[in-house]
mmCIF file of C-alpha atoms in Angstrom:
data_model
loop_
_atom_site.group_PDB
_atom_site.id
_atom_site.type_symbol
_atom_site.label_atom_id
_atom_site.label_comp_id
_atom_site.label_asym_id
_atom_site.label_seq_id
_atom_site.Cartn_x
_atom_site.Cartn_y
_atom_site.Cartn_z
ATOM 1 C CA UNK A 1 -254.351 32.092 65.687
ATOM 2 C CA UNK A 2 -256.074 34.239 63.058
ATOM 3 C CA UNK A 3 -259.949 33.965 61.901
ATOM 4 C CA UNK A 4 -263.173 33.999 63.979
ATOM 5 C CA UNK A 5 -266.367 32.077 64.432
ATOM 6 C CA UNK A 6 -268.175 32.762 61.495
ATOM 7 C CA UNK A 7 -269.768 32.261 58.092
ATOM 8 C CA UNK A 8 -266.971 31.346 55.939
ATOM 9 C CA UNK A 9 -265.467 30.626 52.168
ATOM 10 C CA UNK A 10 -263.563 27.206 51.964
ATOM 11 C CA UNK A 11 -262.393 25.324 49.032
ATOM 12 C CA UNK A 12 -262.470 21.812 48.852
ATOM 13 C CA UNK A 13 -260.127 19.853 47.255
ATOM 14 C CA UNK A 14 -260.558 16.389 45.387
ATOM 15 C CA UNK A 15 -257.305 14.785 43.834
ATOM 16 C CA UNK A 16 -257.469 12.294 40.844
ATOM 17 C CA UNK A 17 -256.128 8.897 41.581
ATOM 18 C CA UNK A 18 -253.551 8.299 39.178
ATOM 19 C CA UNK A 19 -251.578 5.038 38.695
ATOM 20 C CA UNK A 20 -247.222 5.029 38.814
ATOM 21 C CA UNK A 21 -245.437 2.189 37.365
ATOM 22 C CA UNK A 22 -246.149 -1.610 38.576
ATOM 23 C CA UNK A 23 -249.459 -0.069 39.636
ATOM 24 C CA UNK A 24 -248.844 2.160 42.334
ATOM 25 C CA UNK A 25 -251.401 4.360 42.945
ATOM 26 C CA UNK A 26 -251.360 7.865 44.373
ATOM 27 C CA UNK A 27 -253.326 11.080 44.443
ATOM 28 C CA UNK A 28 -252.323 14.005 42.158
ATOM 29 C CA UNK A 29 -252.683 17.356 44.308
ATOM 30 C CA UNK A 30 -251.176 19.269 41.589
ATOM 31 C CA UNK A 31 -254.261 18.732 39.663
ATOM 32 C CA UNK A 32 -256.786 18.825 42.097
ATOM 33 C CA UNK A 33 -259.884 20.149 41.105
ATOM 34 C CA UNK A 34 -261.358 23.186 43.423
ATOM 35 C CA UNK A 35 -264.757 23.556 44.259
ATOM 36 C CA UNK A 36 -265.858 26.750 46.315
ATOM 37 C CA UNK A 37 -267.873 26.493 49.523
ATOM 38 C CA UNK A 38 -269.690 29.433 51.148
ATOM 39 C CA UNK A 39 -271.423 29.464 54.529
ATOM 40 C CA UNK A 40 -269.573 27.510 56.376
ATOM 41 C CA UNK A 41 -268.419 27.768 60.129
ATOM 42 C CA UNK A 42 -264.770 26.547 60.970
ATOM 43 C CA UNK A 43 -263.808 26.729 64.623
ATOM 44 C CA UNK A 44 -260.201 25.717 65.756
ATOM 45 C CA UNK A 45 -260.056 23.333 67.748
ATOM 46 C CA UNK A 46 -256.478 22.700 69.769
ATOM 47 C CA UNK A 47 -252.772 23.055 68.291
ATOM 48 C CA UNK A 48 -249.836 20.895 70.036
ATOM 49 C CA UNK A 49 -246.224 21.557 69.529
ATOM 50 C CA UNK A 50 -243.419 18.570 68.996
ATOM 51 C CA UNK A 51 -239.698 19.280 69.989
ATOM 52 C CA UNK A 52 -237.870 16.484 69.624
ATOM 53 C CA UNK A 53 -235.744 15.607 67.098
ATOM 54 C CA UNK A 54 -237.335 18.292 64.815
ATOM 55 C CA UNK A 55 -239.674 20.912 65.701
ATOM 56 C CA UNK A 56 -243.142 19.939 64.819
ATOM 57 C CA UNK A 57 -246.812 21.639 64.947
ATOM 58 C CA UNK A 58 -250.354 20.043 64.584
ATOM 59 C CA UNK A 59 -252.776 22.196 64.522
ATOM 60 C CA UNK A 60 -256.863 20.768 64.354
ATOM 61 C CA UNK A 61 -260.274 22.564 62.927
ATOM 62 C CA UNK A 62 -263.835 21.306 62.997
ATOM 63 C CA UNK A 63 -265.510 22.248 59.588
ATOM 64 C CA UNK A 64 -269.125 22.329 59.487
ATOM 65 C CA UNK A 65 -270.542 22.165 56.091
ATOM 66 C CA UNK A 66 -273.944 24.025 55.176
ATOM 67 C CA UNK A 67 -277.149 21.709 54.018
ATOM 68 C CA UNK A 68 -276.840 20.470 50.666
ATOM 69 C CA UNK A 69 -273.209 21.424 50.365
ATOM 70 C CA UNK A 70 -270.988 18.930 48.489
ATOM 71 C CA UNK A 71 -270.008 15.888 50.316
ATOM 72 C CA UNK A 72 -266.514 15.645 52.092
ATOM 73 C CA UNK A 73 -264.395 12.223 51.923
ATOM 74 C CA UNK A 74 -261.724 11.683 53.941
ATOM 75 C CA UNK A 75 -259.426 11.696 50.561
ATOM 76 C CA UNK A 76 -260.385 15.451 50.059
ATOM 77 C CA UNK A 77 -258.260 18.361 51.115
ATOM 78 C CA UNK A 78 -259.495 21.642 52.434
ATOM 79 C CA UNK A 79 -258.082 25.046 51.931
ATOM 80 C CA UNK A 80 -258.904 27.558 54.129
ATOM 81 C CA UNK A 81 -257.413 31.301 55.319
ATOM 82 C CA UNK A 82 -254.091 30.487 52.769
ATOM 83 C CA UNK A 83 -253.663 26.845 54.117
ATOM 84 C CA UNK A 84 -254.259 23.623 53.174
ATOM 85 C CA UNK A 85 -255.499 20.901 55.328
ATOM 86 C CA UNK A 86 -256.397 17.423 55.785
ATOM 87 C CA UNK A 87 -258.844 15.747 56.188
ATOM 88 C CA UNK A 88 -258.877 13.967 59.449
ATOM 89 C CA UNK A 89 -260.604 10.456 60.024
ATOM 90 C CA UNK A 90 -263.872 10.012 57.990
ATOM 91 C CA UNK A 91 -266.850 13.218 57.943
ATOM 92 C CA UNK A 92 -269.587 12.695 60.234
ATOM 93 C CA UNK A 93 -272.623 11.902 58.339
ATOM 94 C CA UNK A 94 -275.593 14.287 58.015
ATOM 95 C CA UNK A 95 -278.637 12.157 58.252
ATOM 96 C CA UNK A 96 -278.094 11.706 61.798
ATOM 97 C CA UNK A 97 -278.520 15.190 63.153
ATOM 98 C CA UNK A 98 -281.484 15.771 60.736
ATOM 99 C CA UNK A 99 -282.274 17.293 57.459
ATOM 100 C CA UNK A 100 -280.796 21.098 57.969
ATOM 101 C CA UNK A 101 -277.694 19.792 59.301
ATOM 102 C CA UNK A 102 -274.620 19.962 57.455
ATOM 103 C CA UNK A 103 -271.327 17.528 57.706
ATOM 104 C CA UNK A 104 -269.102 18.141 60.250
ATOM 105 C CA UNK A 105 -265.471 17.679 59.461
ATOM 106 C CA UNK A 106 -262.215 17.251 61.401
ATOM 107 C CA UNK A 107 -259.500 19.038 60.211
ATOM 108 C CA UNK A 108 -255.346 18.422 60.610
ATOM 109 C CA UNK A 109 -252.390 20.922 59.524
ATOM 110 C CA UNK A 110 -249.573 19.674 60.520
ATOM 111 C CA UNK A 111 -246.199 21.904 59.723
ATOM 112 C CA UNK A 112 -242.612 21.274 60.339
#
Protein backbone atom coordinates (compact mmCIF):
# COMPACT_ATOMS: atom_id res chain seq x y z
CA UNK A 1 0.00 0.00 0.00
CA UNK A 2 1.53 3.41 -0.75
CA UNK A 3 1.90 6.49 1.85
CA UNK A 4 3.44 6.62 5.36
CA UNK A 5 2.66 7.79 8.84
CA UNK A 6 2.79 11.30 8.59
CA UNK A 7 1.62 14.90 8.42
CA UNK A 8 -0.64 14.95 5.55
CA UNK A 9 -2.92 17.08 2.86
CA UNK A 10 -6.58 15.71 2.62
CA UNK A 11 -9.56 17.19 1.04
CA UNK A 12 -12.79 16.90 2.40
CA UNK A 13 -15.70 16.62 0.58
CA UNK A 14 -19.35 17.91 1.39
CA UNK A 15 -22.15 17.13 -1.27
CA UNK A 16 -25.36 19.32 -1.58
CA UNK A 17 -28.55 17.51 -0.94
CA UNK A 18 -30.54 17.93 -3.88
CA UNK A 19 -34.17 16.77 -4.37
CA UNK A 20 -35.26 14.22 -7.73
CA UNK A 21 -38.78 14.01 -8.70
CA UNK A 22 -41.65 12.91 -6.06
CA UNK A 23 -39.05 14.12 -3.57
CA UNK A 24 -36.29 11.88 -3.64
CA UNK A 25 -33.44 13.12 -2.21
CA UNK A 26 -29.79 12.41 -2.95
CA UNK A 27 -26.34 13.89 -2.64
CA UNK A 28 -24.69 15.58 -5.67
CA UNK A 29 -20.85 14.49 -5.69
CA UNK A 30 -20.39 16.12 -8.92
CA UNK A 31 -20.72 19.35 -7.21
CA UNK A 32 -19.19 18.80 -4.10
CA UNK A 33 -17.51 21.53 -2.66
CA UNK A 34 -13.61 20.89 -1.60
CA UNK A 35 -12.13 22.17 1.32
CA UNK A 36 -8.26 21.55 1.90
CA UNK A 37 -6.92 20.03 5.12
CA UNK A 38 -3.25 20.13 6.16
CA UNK A 39 -1.67 18.36 9.12
CA UNK A 40 -3.31 15.54 9.32
CA UNK A 41 -2.14 11.87 10.10
CA UNK A 42 -3.91 8.96 8.12
CA UNK A 43 -2.79 5.47 9.04
CA UNK A 44 -4.27 2.38 7.14
CA UNK A 45 -5.81 0.35 8.92
CA UNK A 46 -6.64 -3.40 7.33
CA UNK A 47 -7.76 -4.24 3.57
CA UNK A 48 -9.91 -7.61 2.95
CA UNK A 49 -10.40 -9.14 -0.39
CA UNK A 50 -14.01 -10.69 -1.67
CA UNK A 51 -14.00 -13.50 -4.39
CA UNK A 52 -17.13 -14.61 -4.90
CA UNK A 53 -19.30 -13.86 -7.43
CA UNK A 54 -17.20 -10.74 -8.33
CA UNK A 55 -13.93 -9.79 -7.10
CA UNK A 56 -14.21 -7.25 -4.42
CA UNK A 57 -11.68 -5.06 -2.15
CA UNK A 58 -12.34 -2.98 1.09
CA UNK A 59 -9.78 -1.28 2.12
CA UNK A 60 -10.08 0.97 5.81
CA UNK A 61 -8.04 4.30 7.10
CA UNK A 62 -8.25 6.07 10.42
CA UNK A 63 -8.08 9.92 9.74
CA UNK A 64 -7.11 12.05 12.50
CA UNK A 65 -8.01 15.60 12.06
CA UNK A 66 -5.75 18.51 13.56
CA UNK A 67 -7.41 20.95 16.43
CA UNK A 68 -9.72 23.34 15.08
CA UNK A 69 -9.88 21.67 11.71
CA UNK A 70 -13.34 21.61 10.06
CA UNK A 71 -15.75 19.15 11.36
CA UNK A 72 -16.29 15.70 9.56
CA UNK A 73 -20.00 14.18 9.17
CA UNK A 74 -20.51 10.96 8.25
CA UNK A 75 -22.20 12.42 4.82
CA UNK A 76 -18.71 13.88 3.85
CA UNK A 77 -16.26 12.22 1.54
CA UNK A 78 -12.53 12.28 1.84
CA UNK A 79 -9.97 12.36 -0.85
CA UNK A 80 -6.75 11.37 -0.15
CA UNK A 81 -3.34 10.07 -2.23
CA UNK A 82 -5.77 10.16 -5.73
CA UNK A 83 -8.75 8.33 -3.99
CA UNK A 84 -11.83 9.00 -2.70
CA UNK A 85 -13.28 7.57 0.38
CA UNK A 86 -16.06 7.24 2.68
CA UNK A 87 -16.82 8.06 5.45
CA UNK A 88 -17.36 5.18 7.74
CA UNK A 89 -19.91 5.21 10.75
CA UNK A 90 -20.15 8.65 12.52
CA UNK A 91 -16.48 10.80 13.57
CA UNK A 92 -15.50 10.40 17.02
CA UNK A 93 -16.06 13.55 18.82
CA UNK A 94 -13.24 15.81 20.05
CA UNK A 95 -14.31 17.04 23.40
CA UNK A 96 -13.70 13.78 24.84
CA UNK A 97 -9.97 13.39 24.44
CA UNK A 98 -9.48 17.11 25.39
CA UNK A 99 -8.97 20.43 23.84
CA UNK A 100 -5.73 19.70 21.42
CA UNK A 101 -7.27 16.69 20.14
CA UNK A 102 -8.51 16.48 16.78
CA UNK A 103 -11.49 14.09 15.27
CA UNK A 104 -10.67 10.85 14.50
CA UNK A 105 -12.28 9.39 11.45
CA UNK A 106 -12.87 5.91 9.99
CA UNK A 107 -12.34 5.60 6.59
CA UNK A 108 -13.84 2.85 3.76
CA UNK A 109 -12.68 2.41 -0.07
CA UNK A 110 -14.21 -0.16 -1.31
CA UNK A 111 -13.32 -1.11 -5.22
CA UNK A 112 -14.61 -3.72 -7.50
Amino acid sequence: MPGHIDRQTVTLLDAPLVTKGYNEQHRDWEHAKPTPVYRVTVDYTGSTETKNAGDQTVTTARLFMPPRAPRVTEWMRVSWQDRVWEVDGVPAEPEGAGPLSGQVVDLKEVAG
